[in-house]
mmCIF file of C-alpha atoms and ligand atoms in Angstrom:
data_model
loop_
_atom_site.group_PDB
_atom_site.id
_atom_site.type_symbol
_atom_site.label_atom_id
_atom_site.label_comp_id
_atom_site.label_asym_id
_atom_site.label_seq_id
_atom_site.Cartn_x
_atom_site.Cartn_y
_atom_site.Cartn_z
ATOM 1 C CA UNK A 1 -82.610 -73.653 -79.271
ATOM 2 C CA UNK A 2 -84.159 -70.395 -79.476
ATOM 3 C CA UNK A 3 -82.802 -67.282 -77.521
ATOM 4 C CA UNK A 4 -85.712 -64.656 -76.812
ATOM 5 C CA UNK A 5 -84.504 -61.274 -74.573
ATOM 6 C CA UNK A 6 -87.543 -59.547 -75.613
ATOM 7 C CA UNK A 7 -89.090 -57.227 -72.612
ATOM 8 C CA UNK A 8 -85.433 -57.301 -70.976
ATOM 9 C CA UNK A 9 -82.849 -54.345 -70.826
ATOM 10 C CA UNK A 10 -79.353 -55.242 -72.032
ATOM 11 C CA UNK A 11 -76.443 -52.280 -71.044
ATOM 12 C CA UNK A 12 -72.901 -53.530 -72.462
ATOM 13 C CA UNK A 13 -70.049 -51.192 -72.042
ATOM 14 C CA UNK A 14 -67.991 -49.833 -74.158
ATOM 15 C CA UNK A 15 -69.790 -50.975 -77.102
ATOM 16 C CA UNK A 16 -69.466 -48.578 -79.902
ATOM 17 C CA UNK A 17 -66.925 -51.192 -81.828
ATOM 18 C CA UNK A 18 -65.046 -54.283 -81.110
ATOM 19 C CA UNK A 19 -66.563 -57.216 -78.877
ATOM 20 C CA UNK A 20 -68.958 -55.037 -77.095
ATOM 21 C CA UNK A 21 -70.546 -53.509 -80.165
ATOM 22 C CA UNK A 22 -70.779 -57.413 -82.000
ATOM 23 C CA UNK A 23 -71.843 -58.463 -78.278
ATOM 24 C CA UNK A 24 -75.023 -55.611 -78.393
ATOM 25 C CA UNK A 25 -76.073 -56.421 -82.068
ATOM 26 C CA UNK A 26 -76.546 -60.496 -81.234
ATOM 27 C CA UNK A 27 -78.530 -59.347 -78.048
ATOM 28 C CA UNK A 28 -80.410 -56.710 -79.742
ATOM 29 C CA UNK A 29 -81.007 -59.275 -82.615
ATOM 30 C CA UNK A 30 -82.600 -61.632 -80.071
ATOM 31 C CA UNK A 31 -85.322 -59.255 -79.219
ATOM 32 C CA UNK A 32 -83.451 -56.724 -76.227
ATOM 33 C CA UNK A 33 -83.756 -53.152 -75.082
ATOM 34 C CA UNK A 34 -80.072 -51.976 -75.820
ATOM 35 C CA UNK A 35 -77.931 -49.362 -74.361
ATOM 36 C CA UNK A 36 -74.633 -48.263 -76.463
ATOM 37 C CA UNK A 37 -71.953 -46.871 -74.515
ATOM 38 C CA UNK A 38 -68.822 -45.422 -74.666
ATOM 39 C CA UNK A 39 -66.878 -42.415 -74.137
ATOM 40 C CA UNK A 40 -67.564 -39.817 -76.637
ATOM 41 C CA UNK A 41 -71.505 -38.453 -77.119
ATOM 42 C CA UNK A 42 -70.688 -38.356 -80.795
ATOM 43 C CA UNK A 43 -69.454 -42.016 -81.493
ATOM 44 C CA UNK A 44 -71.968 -44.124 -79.311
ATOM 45 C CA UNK A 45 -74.909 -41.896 -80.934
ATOM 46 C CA UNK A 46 -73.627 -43.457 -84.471
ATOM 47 C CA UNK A 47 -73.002 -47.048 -82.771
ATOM 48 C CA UNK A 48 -76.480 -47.014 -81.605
ATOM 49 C CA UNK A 49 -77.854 -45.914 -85.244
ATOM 50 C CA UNK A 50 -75.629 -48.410 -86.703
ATOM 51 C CA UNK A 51 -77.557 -51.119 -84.696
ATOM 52 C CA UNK A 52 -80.877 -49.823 -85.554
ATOM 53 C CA UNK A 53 -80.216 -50.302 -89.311
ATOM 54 C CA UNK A 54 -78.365 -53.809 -88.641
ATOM 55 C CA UNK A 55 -81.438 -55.101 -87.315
ATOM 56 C CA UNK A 56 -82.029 -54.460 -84.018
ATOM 57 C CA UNK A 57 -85.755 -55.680 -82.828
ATOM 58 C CA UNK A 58 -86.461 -53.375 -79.677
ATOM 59 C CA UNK A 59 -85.479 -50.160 -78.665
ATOM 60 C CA UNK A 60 -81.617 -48.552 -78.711
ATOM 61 C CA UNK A 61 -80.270 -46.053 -76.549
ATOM 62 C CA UNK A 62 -77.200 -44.115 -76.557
ATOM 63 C CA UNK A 63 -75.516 -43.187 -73.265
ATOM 64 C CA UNK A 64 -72.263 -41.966 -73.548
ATOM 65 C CA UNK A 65 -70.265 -42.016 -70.294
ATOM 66 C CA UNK A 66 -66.339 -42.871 -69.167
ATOM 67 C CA UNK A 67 -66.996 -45.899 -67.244
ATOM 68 C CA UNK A 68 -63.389 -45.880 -65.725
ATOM 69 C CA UNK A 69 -64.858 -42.708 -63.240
ATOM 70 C CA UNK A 70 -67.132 -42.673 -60.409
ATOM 71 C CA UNK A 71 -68.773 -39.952 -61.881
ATOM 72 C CA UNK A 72 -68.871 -41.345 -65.211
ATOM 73 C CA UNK A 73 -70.566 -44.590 -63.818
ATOM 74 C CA UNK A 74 -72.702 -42.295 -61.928
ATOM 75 C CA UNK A 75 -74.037 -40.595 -64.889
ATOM 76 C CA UNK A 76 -74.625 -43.330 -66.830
ATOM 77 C CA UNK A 77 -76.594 -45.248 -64.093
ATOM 78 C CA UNK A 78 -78.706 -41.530 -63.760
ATOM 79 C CA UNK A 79 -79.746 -41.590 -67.656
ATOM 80 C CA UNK A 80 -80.288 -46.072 -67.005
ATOM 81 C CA UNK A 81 -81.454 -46.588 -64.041
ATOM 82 C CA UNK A 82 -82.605 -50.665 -64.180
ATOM 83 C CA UNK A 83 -81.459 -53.230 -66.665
ATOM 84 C CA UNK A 84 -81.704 -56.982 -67.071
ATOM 85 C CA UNK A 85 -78.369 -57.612 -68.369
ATOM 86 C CA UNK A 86 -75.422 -55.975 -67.367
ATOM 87 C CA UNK A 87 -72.216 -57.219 -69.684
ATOM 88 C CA UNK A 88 -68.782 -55.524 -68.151
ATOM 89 C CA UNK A 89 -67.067 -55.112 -71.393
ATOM 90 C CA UNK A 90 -65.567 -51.784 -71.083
ATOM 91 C CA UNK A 91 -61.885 -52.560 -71.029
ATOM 92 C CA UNK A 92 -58.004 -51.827 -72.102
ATOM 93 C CA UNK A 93 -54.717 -53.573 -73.174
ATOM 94 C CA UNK A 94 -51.864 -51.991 -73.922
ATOM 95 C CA UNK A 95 -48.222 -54.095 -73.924
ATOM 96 C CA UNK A 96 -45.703 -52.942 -71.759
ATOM 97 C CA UNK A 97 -42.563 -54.439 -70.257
ATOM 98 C CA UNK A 98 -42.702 -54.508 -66.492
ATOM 99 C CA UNK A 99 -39.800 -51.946 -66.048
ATOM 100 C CA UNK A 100 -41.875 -49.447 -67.887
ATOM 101 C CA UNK A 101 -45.315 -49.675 -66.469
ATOM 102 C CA UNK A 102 -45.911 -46.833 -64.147
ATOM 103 C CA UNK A 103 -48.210 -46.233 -61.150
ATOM 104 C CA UNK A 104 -50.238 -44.476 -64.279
ATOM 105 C CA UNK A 105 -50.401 -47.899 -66.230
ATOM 106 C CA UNK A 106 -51.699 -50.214 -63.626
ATOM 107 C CA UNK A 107 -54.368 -47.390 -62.074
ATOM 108 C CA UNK A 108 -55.537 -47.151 -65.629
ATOM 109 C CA UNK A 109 -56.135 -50.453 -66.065
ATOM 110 C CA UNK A 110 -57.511 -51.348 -62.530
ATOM 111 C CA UNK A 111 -60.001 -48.471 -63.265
ATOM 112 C CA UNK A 112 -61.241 -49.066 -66.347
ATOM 113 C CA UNK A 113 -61.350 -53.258 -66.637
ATOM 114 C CA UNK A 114 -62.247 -53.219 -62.581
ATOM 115 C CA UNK A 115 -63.317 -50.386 -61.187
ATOM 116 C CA UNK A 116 -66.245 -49.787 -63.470
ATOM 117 C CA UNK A 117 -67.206 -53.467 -63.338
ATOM 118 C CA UNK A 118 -67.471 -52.917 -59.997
ATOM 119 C CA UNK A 119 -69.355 -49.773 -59.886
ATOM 120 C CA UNK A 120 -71.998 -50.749 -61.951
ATOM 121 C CA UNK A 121 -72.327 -54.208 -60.604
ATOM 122 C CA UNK A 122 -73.158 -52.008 -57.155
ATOM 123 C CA UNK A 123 -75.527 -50.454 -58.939
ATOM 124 C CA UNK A 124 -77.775 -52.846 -61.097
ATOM 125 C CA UNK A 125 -77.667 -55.987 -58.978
ATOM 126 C CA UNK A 126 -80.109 -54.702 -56.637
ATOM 127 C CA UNK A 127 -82.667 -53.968 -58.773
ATOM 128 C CA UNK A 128 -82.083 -57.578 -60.433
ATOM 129 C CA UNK A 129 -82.261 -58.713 -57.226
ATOM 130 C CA UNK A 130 -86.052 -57.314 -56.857
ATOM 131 C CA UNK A 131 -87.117 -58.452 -59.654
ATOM 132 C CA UNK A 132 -85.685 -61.916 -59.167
ATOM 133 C CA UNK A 133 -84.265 -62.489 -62.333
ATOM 134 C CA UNK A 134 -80.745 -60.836 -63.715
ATOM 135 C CA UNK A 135 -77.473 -62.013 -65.837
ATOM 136 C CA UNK A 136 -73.987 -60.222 -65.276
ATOM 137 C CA UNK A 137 -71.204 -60.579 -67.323
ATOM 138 C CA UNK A 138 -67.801 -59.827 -67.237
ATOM 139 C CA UNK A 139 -65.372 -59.751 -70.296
ATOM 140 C CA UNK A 140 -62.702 -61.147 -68.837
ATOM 141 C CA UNK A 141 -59.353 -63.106 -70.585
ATOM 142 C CA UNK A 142 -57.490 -66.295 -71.236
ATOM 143 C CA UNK A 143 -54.620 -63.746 -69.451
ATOM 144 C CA UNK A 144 -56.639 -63.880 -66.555
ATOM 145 C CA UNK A 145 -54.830 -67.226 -66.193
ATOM 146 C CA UNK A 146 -52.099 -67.208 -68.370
ATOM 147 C CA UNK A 147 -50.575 -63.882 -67.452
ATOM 148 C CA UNK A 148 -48.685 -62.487 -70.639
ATOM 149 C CA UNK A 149 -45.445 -61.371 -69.794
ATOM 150 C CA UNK A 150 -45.755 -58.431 -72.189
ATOM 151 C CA UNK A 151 -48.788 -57.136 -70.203
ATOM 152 C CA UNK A 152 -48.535 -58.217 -66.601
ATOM 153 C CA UNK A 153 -50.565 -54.968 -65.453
ATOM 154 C CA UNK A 154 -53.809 -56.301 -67.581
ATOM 155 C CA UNK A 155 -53.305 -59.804 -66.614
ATOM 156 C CA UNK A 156 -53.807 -58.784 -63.393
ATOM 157 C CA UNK A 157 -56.493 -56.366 -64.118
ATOM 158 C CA UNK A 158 -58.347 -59.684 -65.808
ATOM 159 C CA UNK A 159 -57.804 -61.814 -62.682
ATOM 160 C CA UNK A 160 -59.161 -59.391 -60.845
ATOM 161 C CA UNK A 161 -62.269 -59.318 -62.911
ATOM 162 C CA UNK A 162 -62.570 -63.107 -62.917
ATOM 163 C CA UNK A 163 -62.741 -62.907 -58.865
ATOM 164 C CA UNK A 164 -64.805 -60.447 -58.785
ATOM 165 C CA UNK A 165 -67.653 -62.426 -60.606
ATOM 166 C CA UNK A 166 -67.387 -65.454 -58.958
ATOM 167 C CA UNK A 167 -67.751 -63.743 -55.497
ATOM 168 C CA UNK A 168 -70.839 -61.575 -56.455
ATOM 169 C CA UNK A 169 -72.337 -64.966 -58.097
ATOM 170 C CA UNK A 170 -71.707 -66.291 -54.410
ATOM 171 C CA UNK A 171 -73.331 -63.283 -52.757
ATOM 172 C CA UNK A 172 -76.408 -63.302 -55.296
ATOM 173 C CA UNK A 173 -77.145 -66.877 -54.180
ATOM 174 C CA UNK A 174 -80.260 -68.492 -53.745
ATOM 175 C CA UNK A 175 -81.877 -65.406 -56.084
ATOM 176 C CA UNK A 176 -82.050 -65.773 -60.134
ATOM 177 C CA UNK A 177 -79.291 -63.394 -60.918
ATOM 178 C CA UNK A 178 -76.514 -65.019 -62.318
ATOM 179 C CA UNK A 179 -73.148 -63.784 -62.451
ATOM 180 C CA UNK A 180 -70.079 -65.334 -64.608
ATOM 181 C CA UNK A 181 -66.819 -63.801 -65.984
ATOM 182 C CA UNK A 182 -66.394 -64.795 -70.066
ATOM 183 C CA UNK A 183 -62.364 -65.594 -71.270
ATOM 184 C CA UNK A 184 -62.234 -64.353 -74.737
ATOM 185 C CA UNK A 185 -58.554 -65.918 -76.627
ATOM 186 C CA UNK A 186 -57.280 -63.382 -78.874
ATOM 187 C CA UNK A 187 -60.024 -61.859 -80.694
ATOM 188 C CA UNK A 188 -59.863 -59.741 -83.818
ATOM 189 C CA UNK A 189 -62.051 -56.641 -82.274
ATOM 190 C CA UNK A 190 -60.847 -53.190 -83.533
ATOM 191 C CA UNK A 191 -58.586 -52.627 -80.737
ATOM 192 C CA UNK A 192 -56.394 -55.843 -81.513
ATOM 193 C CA UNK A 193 -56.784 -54.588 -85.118
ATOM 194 C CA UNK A 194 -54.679 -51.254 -83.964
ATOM 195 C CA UNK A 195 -52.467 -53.385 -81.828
ATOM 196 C CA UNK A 196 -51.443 -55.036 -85.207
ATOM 197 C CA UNK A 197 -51.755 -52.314 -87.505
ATOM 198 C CA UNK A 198 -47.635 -51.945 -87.730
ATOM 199 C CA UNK A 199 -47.118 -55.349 -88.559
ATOM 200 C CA UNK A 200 -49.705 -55.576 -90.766
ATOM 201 C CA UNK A 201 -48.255 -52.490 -92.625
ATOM 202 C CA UNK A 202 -44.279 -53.889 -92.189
ATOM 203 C CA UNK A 203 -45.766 -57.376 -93.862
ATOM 204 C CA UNK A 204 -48.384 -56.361 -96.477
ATOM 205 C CA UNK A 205 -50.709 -59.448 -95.165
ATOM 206 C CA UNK A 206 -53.868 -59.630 -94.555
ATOM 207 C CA UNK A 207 -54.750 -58.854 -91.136
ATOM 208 C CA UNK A 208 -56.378 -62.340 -90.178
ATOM 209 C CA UNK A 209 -53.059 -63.758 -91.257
ATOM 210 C CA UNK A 210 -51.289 -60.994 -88.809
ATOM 211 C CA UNK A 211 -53.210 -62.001 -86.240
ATOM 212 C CA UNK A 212 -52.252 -65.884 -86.564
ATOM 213 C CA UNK A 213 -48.722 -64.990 -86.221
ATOM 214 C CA UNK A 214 -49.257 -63.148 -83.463
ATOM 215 C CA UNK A 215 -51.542 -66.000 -81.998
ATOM 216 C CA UNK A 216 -49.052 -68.552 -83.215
ATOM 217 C CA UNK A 217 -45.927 -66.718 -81.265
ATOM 218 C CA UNK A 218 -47.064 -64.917 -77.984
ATOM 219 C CA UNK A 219 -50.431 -67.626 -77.636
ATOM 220 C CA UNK A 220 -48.800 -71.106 -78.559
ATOM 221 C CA UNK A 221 -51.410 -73.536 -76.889
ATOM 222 C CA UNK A 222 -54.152 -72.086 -79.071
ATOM 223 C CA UNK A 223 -55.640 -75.062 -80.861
ATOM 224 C CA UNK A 224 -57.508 -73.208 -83.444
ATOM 225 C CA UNK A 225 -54.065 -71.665 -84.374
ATOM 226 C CA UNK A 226 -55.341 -68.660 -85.309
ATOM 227 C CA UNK A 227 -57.856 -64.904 -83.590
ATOM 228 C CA UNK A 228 -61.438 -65.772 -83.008
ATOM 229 C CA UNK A 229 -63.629 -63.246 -84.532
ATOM 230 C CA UNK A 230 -65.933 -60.725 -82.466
ATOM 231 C CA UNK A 231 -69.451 -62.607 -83.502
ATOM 232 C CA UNK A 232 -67.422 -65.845 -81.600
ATOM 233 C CA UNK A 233 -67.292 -64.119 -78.465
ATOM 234 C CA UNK A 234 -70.703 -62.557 -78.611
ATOM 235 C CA UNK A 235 -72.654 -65.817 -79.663
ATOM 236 C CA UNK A 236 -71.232 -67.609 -76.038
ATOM 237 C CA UNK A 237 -71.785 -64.012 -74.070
ATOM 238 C CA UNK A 238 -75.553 -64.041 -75.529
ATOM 239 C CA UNK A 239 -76.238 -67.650 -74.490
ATOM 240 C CA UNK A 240 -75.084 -66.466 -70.918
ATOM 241 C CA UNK A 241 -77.040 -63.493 -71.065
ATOM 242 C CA UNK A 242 -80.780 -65.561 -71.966
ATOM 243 C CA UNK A 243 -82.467 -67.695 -69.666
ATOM 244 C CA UNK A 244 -81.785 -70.788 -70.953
ATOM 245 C CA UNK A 245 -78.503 -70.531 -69.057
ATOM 246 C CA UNK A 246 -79.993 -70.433 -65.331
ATOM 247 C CA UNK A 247 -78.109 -72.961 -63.963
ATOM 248 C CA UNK A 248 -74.551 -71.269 -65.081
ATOM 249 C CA UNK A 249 -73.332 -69.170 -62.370
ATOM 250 C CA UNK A 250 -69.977 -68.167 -60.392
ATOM 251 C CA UNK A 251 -68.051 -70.217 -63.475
ATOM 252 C CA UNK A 252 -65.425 -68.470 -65.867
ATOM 253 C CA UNK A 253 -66.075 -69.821 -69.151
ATOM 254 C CA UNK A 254 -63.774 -70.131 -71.717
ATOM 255 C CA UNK A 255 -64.018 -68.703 -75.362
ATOM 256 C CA UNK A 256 -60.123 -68.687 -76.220
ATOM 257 C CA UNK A 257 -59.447 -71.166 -78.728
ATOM 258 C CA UNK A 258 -57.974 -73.633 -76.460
ATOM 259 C CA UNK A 259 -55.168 -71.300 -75.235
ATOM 260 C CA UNK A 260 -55.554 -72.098 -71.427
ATOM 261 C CA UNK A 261 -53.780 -75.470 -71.512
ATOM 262 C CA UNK A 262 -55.391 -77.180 -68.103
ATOM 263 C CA UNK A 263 -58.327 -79.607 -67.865
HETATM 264 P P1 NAD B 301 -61.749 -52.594 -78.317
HETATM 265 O O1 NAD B 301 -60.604 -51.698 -77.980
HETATM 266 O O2 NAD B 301 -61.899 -53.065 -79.727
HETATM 267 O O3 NAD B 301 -63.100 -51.902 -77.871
HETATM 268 C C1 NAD B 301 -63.201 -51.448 -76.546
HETATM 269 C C2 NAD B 301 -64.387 -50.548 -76.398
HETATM 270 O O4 NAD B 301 -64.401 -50.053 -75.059
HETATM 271 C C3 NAD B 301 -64.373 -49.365 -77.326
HETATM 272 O O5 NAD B 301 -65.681 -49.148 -77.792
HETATM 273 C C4 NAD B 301 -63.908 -48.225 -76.398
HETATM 274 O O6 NAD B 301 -64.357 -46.968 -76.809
HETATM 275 C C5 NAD B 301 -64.562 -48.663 -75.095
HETATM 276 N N1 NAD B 301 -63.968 -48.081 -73.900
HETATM 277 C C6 NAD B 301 -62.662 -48.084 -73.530
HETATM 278 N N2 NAD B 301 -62.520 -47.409 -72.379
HETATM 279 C C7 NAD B 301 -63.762 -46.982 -72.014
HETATM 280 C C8 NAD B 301 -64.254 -46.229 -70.940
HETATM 281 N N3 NAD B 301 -63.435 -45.762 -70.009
HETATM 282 N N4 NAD B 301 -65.585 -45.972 -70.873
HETATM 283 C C9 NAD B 301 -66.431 -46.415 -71.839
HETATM 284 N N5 NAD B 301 -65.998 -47.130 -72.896
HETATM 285 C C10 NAD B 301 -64.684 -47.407 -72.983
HETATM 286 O O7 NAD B 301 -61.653 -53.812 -77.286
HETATM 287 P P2 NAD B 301 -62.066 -55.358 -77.474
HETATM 288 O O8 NAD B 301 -60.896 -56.080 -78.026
HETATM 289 O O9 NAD B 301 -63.370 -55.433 -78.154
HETATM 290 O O10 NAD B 301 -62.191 -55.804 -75.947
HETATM 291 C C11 NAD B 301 -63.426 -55.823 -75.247
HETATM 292 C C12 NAD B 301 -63.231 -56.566 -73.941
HETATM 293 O O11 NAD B 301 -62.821 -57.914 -74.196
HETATM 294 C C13 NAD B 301 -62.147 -55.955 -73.041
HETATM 295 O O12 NAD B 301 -62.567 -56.028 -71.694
HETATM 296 C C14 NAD B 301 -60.946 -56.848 -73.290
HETATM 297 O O13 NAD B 301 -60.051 -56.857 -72.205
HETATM 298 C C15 NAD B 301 -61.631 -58.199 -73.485
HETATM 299 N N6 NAD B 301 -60.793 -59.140 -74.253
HETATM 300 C C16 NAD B 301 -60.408 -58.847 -75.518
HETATM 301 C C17 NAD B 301 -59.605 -59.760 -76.207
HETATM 302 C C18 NAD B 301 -59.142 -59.491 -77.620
HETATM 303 O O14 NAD B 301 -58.228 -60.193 -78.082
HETATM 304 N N7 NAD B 301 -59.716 -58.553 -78.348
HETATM 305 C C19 NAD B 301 -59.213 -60.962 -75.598
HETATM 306 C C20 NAD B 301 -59.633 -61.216 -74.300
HETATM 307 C C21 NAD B 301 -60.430 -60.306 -73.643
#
């Protein structure tokens, strides 16, 4: 099987690290226009160098914007105008008990894993729609279904993001824009990697084995027993994003390890 984006426009938020950045590189390394973004001018300019040296075959733009604002999606869609592929990755988790999470918790999360999905989805579909021919894709989570007690606020916020895909795959019917929501498992991006980083200091282990123990007590179904890596997530999200996968629309598909324990 051979996965060719040349000629098409890939924009993946919030891709100067983590799954977004490993998610940009595989697209970029089958033959895409990329755009970097993320919030600070200075970090998604080295991101997008960084994927010019690792490889990238077309062209790689920076544009830094804060996807979580109206004005920030506004900005960005100003400086990017069209793309092929849209891939909602922007997002946030941070654990907190339910008693402690604020109005301030839950807005910030509803803004930046929703809100901007939803802005920019406004934005690009139509211009897919023209041309006949699109792929949208939203990071979503195995807590989409399984909603972790620790984090009830993101759960929520990935829920969300899983309905919001399979509607606009409903209203984009009949055209060849596809729309799908991906469910990463825990995933050893940089921002898990801070998540664990007292742990991994209060143990002296590795981080992968960290990040098993963690898997092994707060994600217990997992079969694989232990954190997929980023390039795991990106290889399923770039399969999604080609056109060999035209027929694969309005479904939530599931990268996770085996966590979500239904058939
Ligand atoms: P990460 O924290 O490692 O990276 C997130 C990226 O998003 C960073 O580049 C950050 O700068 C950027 N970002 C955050 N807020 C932004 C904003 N307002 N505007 C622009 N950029 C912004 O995260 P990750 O673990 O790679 O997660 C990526 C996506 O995958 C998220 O939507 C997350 O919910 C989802 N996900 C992650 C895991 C996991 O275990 N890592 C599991 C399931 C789903």
């Amino acid at each position: 099987m051979q996965i060719n984006l040349t000629g098409k426009t890939a924009l993946v938020t919030g891709s100067t690290e983590g799954i977004g950045y490993a998610i940009a590189r595989q697209l970029a390394s089958a033959g895409a226009d990329l755009v970097i973004n993320g919030r600070s001018e200075d970090k998604t300019e080295k991101a997008a160098k960084r994927l010019e040296s690792e490889g990238a075959k077309g062209t790689v733009k920076a544009a830094a914007a804060d996807v979580s604002t109206s004005q920030g999606c506004s900005e960005l869609v100003a400086s990017v105008p069209y793309v092929d592929i849209l891939i909602n990755n922007a997002g946030i988790f941070q654990p907190i008990d339910f008693f402690d999470a604020s109005d301030e918790v839950w807005d910030r999360h509803w803004q930046v894993n929703v809100m901007s999905a939803v802005r920019l989805s406004r934005a690009y579909l139509p211009g897919m729609q023209k041309l006949n021919w699109g792929r949208v894709i939203f990071l979503a989570s195995e807590s989409g279904f399984n909603i972790p007690v620790e984090m009830i606020h993101y759960g929520v916020s990935k829920t969300a993001d899983i309905a919001v895909a399979r509607g606009l795959a409903k209203r984009m019917a009949g055209t060849g824009v596809t729309v799908n929501s991906v469910l990463p498992g825990p995933t050893l991006s940089e921002g898990v990697q801070a998540m664990l980083a007292e742990e991994k200091e209060r143990t002296g282990l590795p981080i992968e084995e960290v990040a098993a123990a963690f898997v092994m007590k707060h994600r217990s179904t997992s079969i694989i027993q232990r954190a997929a890596s980023v390039e795991e997530i990106a290889n399923l999200v770039t399969y999604l994003a080609s056109p060999l996968a035209s027929a694969t629309t309005g479904a939530s598909v599931r990268v996770d390890g085996g966590v979500i324990d239904t058939l």
